[in-house]
PDB file of C-alpha atoms in Angstrom:
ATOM      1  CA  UNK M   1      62.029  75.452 -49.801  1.00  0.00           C
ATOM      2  CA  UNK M   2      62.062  71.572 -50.881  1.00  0.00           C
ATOM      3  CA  UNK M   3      65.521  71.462 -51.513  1.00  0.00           C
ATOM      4  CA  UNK M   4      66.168  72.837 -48.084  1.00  0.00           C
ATOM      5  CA  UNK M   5      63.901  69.953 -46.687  1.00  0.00           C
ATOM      6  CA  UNK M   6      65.568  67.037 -48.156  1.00  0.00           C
ATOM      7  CA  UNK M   7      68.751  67.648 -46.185  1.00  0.00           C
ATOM      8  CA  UNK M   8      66.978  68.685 -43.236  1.00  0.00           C
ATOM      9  CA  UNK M   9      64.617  65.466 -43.475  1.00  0.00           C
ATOM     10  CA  UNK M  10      67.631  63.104 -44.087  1.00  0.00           C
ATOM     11  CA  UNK M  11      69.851  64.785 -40.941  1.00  0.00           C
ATOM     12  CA  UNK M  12      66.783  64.218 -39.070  1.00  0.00           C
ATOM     13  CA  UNK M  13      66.602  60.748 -39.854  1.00  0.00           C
ATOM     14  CA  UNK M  14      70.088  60.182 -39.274  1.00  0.00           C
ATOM     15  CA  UNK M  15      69.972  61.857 -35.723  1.00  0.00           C
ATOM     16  CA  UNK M  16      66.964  59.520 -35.269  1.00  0.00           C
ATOM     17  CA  UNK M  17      68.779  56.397 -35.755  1.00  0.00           C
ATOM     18  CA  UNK M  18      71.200  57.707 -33.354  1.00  0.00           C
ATOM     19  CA  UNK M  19      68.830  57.953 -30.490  1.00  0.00           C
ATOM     20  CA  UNK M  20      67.214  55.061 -31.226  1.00  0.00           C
ATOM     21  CA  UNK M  21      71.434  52.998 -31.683  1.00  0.00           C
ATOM     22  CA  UNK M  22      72.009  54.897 -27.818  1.00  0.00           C
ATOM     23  CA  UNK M  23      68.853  53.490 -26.465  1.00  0.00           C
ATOM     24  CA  UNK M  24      69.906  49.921 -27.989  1.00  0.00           C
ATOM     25  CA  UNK M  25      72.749  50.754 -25.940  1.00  0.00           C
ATOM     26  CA  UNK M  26      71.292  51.534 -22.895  1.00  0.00           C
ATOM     27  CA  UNK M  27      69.287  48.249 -23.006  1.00  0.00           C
ATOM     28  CA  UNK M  28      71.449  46.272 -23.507  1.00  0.00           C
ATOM     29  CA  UNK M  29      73.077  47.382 -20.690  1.00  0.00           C
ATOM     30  CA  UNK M  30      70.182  47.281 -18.127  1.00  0.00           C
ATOM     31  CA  UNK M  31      69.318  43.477 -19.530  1.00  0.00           C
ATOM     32  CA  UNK M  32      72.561  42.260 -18.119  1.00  0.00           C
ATOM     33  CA  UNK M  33      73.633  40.408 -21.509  1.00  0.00           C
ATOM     34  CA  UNK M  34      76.755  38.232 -20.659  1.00  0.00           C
ATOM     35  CA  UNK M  35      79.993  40.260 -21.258  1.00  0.00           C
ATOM     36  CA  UNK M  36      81.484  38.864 -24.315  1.00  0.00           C
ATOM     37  CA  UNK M  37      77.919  39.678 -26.435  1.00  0.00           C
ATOM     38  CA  UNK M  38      77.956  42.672 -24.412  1.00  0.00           C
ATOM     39  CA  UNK M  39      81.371  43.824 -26.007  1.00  0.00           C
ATOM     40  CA  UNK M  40      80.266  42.535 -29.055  1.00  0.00           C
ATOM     41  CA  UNK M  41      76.719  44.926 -29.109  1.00  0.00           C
ATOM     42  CA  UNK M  42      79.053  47.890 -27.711  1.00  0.00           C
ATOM     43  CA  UNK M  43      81.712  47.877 -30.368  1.00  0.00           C
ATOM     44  CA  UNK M  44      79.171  46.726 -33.351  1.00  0.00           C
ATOM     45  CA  UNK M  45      76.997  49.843 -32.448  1.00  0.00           C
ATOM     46  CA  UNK M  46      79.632  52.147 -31.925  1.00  0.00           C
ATOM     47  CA  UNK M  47      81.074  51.492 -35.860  1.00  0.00           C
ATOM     48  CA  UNK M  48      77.521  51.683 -37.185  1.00  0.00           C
ATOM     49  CA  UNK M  49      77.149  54.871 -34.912  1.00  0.00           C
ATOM     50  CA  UNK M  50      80.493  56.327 -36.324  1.00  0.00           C
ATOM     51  CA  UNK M  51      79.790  55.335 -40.522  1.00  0.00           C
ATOM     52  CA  UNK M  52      76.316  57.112 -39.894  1.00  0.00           C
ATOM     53  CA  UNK M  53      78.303  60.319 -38.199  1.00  0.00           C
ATOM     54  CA  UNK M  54      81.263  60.018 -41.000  1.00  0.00           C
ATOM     55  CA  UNK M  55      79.091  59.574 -44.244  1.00  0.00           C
ATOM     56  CA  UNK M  56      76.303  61.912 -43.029  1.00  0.00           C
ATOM     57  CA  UNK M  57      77.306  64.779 -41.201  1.00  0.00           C
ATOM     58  CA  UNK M  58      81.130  64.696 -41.769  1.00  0.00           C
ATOM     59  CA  UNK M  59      79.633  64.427 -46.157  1.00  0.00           C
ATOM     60  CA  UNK M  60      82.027  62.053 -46.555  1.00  0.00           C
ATOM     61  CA  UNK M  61      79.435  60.069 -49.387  1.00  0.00           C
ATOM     62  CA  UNK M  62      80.837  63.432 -51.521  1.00  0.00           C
ATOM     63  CA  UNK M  63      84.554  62.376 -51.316  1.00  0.00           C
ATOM     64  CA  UNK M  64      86.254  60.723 -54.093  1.00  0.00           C
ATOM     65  CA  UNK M  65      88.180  57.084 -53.827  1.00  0.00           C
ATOM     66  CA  UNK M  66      91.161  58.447 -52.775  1.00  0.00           C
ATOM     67  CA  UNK M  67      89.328  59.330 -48.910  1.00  0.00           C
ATOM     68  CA  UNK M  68      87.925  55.963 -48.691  1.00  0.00           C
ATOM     69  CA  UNK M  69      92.008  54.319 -49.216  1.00  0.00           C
ATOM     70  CA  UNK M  70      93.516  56.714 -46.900  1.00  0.00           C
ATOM     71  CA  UNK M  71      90.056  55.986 -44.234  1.00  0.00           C
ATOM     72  CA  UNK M  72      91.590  51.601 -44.509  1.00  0.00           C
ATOM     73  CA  UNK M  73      94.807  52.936 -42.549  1.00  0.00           C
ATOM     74  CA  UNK M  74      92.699  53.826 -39.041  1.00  0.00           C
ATOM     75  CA  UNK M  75      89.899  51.189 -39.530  1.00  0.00           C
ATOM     76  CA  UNK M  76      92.459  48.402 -39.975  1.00  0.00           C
ATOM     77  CA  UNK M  77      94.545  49.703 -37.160  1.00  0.00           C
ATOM     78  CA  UNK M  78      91.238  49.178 -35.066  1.00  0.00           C
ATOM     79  CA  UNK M  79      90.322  46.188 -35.877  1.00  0.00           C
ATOM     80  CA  UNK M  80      93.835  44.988 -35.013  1.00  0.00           C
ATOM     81  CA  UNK M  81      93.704  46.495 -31.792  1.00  0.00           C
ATOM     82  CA  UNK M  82      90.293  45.269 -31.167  1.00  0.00           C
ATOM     83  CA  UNK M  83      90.802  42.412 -31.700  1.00  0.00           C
ATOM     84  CA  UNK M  84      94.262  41.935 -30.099  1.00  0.00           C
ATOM     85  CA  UNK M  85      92.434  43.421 -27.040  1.00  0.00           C
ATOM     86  CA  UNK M  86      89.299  41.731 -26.881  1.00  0.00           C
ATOM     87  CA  UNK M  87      90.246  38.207 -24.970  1.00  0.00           C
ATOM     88  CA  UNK M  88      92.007  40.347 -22.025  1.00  0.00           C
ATOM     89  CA  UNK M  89      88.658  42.461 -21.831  1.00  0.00           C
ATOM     90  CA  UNK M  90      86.216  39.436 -22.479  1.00  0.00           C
ATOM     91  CA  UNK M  91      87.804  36.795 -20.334  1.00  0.00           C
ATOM     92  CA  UNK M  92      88.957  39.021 -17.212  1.00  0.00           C
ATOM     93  CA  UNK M  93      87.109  38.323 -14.340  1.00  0.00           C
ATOM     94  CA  UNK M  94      85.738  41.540 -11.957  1.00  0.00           C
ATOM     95  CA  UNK M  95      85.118  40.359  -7.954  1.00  0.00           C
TER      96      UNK M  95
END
């Protein structure tokens, strides 16, 4: 039975810091923090939101090297993006 709860424990903790990285979210949004921390907050908890989904549940921490080299390709790519992206998102004014 323990080594059934150490997983369990551990994907509870995991989905914990979820709820509690979607409630950071949430009040972030209902504070009304200017837009360019805003973005900042969104996109910072969304990649710590998506490493805790990928190594956890997705048991990517039991991969070899070789995942982690072809896993540079899309993470570069979005940080490119992201940051080509991120002036015409931060600096565009809504009426």
């Amino acid at each position: 039975m323990t080594q059934n709860a150490a997983p369990r424990s551990r994907y509870f903790v995991i989905w914990v810091w979820l709820v509690v990285l979607t409630v950071a979210y949430l009040a972030e949004r209902a504070v009304g923090v200017p837009r360019h921390i805003a973005l900042a907050i969104i996109f910072g908890i969304a990649l710590v939101k998506a490493m805790l989904v990928a190594w956890n549940y997705m048991h990517l921490r039991h991969e070899g090297r070789m995942i982690f080299v072809i896993l540079l390709v899309p993470i570069l790519l979005f940080t490119i993006l992201v940051l080509l992206l991120l002036p015409d998102i931060a600096l565009v004014h809504h009426k």
